[in-house]
Coordinates of C-alpha atoms in Angstrom, one line a residue:
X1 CA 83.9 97.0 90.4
X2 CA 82.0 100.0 88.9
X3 CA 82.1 103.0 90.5
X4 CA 78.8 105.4 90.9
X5 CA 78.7 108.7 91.9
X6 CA 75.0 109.0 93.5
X7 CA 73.9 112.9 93.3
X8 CA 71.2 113.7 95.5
X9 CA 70.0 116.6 97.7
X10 CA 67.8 114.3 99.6
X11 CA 69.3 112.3 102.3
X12 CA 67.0 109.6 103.5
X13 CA 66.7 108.2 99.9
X14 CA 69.7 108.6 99.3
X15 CA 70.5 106.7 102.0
X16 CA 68.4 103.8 100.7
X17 CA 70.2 104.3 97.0
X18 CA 73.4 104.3 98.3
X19 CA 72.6 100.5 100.6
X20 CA 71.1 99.4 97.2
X21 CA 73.9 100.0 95.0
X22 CA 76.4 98.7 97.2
X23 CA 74.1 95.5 98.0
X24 CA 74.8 95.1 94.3
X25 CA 78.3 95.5 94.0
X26 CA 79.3 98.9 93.3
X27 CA 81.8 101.3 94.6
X28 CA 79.8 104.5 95.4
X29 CA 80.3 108.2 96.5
X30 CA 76.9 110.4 97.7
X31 CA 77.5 113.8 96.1
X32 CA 75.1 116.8 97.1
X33 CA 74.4 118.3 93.8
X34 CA 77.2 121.4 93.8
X35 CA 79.5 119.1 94.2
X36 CA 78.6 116.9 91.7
X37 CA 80.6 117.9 88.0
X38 CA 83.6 118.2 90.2
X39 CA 83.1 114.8 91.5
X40 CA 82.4 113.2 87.8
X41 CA 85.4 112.5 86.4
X42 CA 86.2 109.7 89.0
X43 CA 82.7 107.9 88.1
X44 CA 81.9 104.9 85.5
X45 CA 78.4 106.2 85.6
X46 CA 76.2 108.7 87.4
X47 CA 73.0 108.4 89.0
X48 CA 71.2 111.8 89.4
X49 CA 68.1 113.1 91.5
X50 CA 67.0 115.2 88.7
X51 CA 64.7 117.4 90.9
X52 CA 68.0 118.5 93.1
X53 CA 68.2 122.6 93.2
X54 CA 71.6 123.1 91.2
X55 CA 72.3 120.1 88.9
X56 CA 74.2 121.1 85.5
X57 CA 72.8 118.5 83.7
X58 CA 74.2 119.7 80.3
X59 CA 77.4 119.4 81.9
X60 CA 76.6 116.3 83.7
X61 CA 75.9 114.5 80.8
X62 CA 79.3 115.9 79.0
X63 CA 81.3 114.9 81.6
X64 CA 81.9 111.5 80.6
X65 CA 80.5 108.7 82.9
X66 CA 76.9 106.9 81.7
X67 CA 74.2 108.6 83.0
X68 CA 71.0 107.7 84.7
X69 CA 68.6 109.9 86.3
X70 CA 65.6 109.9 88.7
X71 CA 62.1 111.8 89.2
X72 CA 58.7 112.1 90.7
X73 CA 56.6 110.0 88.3
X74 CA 54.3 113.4 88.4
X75 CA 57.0 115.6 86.7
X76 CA 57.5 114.3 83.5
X77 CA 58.6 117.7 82.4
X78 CA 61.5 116.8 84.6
X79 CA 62.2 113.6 82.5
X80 CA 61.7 115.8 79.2
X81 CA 64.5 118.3 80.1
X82 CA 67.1 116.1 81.3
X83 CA 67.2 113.8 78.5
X84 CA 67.1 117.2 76.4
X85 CA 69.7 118.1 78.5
X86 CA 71.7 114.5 77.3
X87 CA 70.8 112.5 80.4
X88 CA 71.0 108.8 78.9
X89 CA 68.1 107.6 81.1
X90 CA 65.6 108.5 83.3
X91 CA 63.2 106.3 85.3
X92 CA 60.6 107.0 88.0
X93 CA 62.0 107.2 91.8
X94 CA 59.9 104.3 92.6
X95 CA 61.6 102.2 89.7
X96 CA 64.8 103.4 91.2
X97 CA 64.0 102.0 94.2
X98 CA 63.4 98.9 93.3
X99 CA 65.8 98.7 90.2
X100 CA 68.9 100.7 91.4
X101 CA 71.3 97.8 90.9
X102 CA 69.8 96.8 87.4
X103 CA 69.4 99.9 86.0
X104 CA 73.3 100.6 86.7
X105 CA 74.5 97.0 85.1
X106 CA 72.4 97.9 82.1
X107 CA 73.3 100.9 81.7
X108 CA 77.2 100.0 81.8
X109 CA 76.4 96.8 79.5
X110 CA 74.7 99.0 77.1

């Protein structure tokens, strides 16, 4: 079983991420983002609310686990920078939501 770190400064979708990932067979820990590079090194991949206050995501994506992150489909300045930043992929919160599980199994097969 794969194990996700979810990051993520809000809790109620969060919440909803966390139910959906497990539905789907992962192993996952809900990380508030300052805890987050601290909490990599035990993930296969993490899964990153790129508009949390106080994600490294240089570091993030350097700290060796797959990456996927999500955003407001109305900031794709947001998108821009984190894949700058090395972030392997970044969808739309609302593809998120109805993807989570998906987008993680791809991502590991990948």
């Amino acid at each position: 079983m794969a194990r996700v770190l979810l990051v993520t400064g809000d809790l109620l979708f969060g919440s909803k991420l966390d139910g959906a990932l497990r539905a789907a067979g992962y192993e996952v820990t809900v990380a508030g983002p300052a805890a987050a590079l601290e909490c990599a090194a035990a993930a296969d991949v993490l899964v990153l609310d790129l508009q949390a206050d106080g994600l490294d995501l240089a570091a993030l994506a350097g700290s060796g686990p797959r990456t996927l992150g999500y955003y407001s489909h109305v900031d794709a300045d947001v998108r821009d920078a984190a894949l700058a930043a090395g972030i392997e992929r970044a969808v739309p919160r609302s593809r998120m939501n109805r993807e989570a599980g998906d987008l993680v199994a791809g991502l590991l097969a990948g």
